[in-house]
Tab-separated table of C-alpha atoms in Angstrom:
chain	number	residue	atom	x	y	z
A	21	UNK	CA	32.899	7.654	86.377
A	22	UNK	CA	32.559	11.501	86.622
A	23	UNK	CA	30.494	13.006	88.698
A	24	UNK	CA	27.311	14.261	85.729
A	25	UNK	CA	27.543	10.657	84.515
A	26	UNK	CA	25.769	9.396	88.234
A	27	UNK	CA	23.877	12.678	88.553
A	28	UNK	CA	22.423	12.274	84.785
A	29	UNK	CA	21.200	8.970	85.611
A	30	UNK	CA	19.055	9.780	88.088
A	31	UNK	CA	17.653	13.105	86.602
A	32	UNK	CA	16.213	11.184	83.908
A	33	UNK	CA	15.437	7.951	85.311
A	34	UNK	CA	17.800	5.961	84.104
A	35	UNK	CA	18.588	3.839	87.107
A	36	UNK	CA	18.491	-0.007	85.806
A	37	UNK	CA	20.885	-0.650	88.805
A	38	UNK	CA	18.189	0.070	91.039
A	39	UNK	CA	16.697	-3.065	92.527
A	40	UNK	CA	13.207	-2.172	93.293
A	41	UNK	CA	13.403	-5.133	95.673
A	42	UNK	CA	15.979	-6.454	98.373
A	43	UNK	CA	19.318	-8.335	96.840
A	44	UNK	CA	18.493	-11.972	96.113
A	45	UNK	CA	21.706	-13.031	98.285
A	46	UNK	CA	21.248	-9.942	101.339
A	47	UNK	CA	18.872	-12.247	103.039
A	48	UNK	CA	20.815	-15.582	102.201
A	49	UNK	CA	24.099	-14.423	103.344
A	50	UNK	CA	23.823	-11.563	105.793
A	51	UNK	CA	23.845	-13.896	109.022
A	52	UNK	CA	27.624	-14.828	107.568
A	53	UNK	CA	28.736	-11.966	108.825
A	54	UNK	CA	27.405	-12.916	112.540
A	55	UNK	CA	26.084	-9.061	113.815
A	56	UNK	CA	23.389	-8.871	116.933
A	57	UNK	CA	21.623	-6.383	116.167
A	58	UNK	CA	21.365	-3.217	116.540
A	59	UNK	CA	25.137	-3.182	115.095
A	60	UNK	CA	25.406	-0.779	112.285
A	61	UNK	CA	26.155	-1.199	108.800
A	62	UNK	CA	27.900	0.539	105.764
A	63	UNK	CA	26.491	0.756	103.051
A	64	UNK	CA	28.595	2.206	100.502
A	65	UNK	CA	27.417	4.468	97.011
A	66	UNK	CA	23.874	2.927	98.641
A	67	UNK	CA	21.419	4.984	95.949
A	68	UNK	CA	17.961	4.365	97.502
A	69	UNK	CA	18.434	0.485	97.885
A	70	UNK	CA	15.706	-1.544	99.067
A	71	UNK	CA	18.239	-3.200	101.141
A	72	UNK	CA	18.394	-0.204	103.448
A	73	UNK	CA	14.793	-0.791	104.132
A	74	UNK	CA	15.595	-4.540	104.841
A	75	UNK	CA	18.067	-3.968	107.115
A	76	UNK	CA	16.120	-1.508	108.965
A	77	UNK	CA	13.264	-3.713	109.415
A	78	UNK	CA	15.689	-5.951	111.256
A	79	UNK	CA	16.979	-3.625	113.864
A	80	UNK	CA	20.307	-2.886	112.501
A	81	UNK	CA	21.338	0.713	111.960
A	82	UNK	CA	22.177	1.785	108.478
A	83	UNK	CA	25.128	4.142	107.577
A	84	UNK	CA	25.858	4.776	103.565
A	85	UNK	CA	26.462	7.414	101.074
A	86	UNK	CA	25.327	8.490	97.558
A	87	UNK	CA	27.123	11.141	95.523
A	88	UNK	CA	23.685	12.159	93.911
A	89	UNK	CA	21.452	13.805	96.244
A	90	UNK	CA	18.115	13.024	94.210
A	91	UNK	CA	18.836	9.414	95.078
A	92	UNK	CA	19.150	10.299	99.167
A	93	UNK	CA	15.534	12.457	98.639
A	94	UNK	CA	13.714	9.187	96.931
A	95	UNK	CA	15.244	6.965	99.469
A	96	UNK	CA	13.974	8.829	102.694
A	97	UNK	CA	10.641	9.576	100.849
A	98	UNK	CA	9.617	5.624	100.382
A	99	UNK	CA	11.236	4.853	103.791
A	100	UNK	CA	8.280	7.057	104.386
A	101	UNK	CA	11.055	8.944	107.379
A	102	UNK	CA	11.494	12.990	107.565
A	103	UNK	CA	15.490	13.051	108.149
A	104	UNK	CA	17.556	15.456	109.688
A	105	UNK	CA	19.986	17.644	107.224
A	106	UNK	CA	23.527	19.168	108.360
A	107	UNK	CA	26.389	20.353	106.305
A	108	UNK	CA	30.256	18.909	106.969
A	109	UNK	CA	31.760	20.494	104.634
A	110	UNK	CA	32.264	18.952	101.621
A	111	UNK	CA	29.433	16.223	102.928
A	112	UNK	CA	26.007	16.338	103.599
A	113	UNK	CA	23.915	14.389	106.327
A	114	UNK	CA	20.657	13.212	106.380
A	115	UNK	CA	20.279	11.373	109.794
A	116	UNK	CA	16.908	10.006	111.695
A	117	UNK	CA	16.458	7.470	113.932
A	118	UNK	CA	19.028	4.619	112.810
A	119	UNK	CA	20.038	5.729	109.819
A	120	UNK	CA	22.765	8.188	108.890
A	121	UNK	CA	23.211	8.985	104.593
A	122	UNK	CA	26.074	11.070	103.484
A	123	UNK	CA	25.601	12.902	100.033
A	124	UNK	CA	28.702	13.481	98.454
A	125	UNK	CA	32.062	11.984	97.233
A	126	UNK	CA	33.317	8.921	99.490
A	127	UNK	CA	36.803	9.970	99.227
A	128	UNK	CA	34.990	13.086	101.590
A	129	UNK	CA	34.017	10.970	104.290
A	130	UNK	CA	36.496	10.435	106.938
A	131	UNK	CA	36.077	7.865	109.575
A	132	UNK	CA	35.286	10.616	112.263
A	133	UNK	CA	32.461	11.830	110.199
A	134	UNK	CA	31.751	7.796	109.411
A	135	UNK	CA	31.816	7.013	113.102
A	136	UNK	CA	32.174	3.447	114.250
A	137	UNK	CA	30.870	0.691	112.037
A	138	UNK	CA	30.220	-3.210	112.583
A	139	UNK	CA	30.422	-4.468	108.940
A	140	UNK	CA	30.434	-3.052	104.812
A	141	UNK	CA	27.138	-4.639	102.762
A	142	UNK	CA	29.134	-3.347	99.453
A	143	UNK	CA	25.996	-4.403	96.955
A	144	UNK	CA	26.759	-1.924	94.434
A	145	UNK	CA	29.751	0.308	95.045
A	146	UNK	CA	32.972	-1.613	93.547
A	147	UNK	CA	31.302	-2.812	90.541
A	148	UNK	CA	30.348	1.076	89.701
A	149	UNK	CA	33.941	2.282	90.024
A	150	UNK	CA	36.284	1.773	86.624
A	151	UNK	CA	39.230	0.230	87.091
A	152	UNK	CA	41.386	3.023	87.948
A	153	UNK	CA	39.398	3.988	90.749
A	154	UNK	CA	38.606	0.559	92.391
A	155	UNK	CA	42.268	0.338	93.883
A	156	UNK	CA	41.529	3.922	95.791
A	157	UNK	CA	38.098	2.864	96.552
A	158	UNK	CA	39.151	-0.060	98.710
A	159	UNK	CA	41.782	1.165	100.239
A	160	UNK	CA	40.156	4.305	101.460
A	161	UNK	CA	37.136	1.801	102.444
A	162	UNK	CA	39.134	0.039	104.341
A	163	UNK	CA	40.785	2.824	106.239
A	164	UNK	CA	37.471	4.416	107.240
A	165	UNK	CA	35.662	1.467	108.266
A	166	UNK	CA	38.583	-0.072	110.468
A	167	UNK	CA	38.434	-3.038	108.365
A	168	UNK	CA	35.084	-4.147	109.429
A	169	UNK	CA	34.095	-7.739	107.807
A	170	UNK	CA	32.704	-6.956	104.270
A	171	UNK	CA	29.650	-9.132	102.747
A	172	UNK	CA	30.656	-7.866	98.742
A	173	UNK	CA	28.788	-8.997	95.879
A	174	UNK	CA	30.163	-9.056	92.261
A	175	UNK	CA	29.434	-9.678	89.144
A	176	UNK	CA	32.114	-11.316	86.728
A	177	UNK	CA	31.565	-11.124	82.857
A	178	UNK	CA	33.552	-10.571	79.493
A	179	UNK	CA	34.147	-6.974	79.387
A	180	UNK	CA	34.344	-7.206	76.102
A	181	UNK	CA	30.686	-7.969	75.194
A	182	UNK	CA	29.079	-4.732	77.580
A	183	UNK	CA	30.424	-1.753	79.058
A	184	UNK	CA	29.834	-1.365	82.551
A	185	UNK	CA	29.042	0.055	84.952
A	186	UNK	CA	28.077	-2.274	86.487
A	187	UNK	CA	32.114	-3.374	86.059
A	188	UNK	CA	33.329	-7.021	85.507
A	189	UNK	CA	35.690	-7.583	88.983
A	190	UNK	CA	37.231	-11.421	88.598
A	191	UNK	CA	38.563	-13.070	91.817
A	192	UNK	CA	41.828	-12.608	91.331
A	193	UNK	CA	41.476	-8.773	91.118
A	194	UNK	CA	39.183	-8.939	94.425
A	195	UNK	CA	41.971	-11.077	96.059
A	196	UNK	CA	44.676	-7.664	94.700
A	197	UNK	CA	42.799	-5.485	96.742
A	198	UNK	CA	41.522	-6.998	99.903
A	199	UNK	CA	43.821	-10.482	100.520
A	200	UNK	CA	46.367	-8.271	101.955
A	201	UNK	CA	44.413	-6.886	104.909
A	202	UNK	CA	41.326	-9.669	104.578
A	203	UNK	CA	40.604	-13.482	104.849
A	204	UNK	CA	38.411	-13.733	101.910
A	205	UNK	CA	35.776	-16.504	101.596
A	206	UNK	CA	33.324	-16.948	98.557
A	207	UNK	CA	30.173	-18.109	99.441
A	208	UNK	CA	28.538	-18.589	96.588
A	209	UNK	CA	28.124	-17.710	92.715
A	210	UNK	CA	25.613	-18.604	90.159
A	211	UNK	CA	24.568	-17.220	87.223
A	212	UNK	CA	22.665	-13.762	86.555
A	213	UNK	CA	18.683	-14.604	85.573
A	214	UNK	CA	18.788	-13.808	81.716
A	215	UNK	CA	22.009	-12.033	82.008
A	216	UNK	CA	23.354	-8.704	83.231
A	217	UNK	CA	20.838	-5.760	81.548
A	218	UNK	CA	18.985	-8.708	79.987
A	219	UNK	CA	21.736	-9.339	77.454
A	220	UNK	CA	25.279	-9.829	78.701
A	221	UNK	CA	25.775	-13.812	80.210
A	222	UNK	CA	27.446	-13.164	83.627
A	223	UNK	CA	28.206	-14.844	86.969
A	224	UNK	CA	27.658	-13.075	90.699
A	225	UNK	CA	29.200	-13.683	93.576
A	226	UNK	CA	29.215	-13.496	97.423
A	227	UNK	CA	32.417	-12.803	99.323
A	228	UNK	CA	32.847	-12.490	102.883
A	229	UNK	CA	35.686	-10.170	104.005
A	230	UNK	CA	36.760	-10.261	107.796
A	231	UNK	CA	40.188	-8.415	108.362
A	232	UNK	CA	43.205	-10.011	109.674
């Protein structure tokens, strides 16, 4: 998706992919991935997700980043935290105390900027991207984040019916991008309440990701 398409969204509101509470599977699944915390997590094209604030709340440290900056304002302003704002370059931080958000494109973040990371919560960000862009996506993810484990959710569907975003990724295309470099494990799938935007009848679905 282009860049005004995200930045749209938010300017008007129109942000049905916000969850206004945390992921019905974060809390189910997260302990799969086996961090102590305070280990710090990625959280990739993270808008102002309520998981942020559950994660927080748990002592882990929170990296992400949003392309839309009105998303990184509304997200610090409910975490009720005053951040810290630096350029790098192309990239803007907004950093307090265990949390670090990068506005801007994540083909701009490098792992230096990134710094270490434990693990990817990847909620939202590959089931955004078209299908042209998902095979850069992952790779680059992978490369920045030294293949930390991933806990991915997805959302399967006949494309056919809806257009995404959010994106219908099966298995098999999950298992193109990430069996190379990953041991990939679903954990569990079930159906989406009422189907995806009330309308479309769609399964989701919890991977864990740990790199070979």
């Amino acid at each position: 998706m282009e860049a005004d398409f995200w930045v749209n969204k938010w300017q008007t509101g129109e942000i049905a992919f916000h969850e206004g509470n945390p992921n019905r599977f974060l809390a189910g699944y997260f302990d799969t991935l086996a961090l102590p915390a305070p280990a710090r997590v990625f959280v990739p094209l993270c808008g102002k997700t309520r998981d942020i604030a559950w994660l927080l709340a748990r002592r882990y440290r929170v990296a992400g980043v949003e392309l839309v900056g009105t998303a990184v304002d509304q997200l610090f302003a409910e975490l009720g935290i005053q951040p810290t704002i630096s350029n790098h370059g192309a990239l803007t931080r907004y950093s307090a105390k265990d949390i670090d958000i990068y506005v801007g494109d994540i083909f701009n973040l490098n792992a230096e900027l990134l710094g270490a990371v434990d693990a990817v919560y990847d909620r939202a960000a590959l089931v955004a991207l078209p299908k042209d862009t998902r095979t850069r996506y992952t790779g680059h993810l992978s490369m920045i984040t030294n293949k930390a484990p991933q806990l991915l959710i997805s959302y399967e569907y006949d494309q056919a019916r809806m257009d995404g975003p959010p994106f219908s990724v099966s298995s098999t295309e999950i298992a193109q991008h990430y069996g190379g470099a990953y041991e990939i494990k679903l954990l569990t799938s079930a159906d989406v309440p009422g189907g995806l935007k009330g309308r479309c009848p769609s399964t989701e679905s919890v991977w864990l990701l740990r790199g070979r």
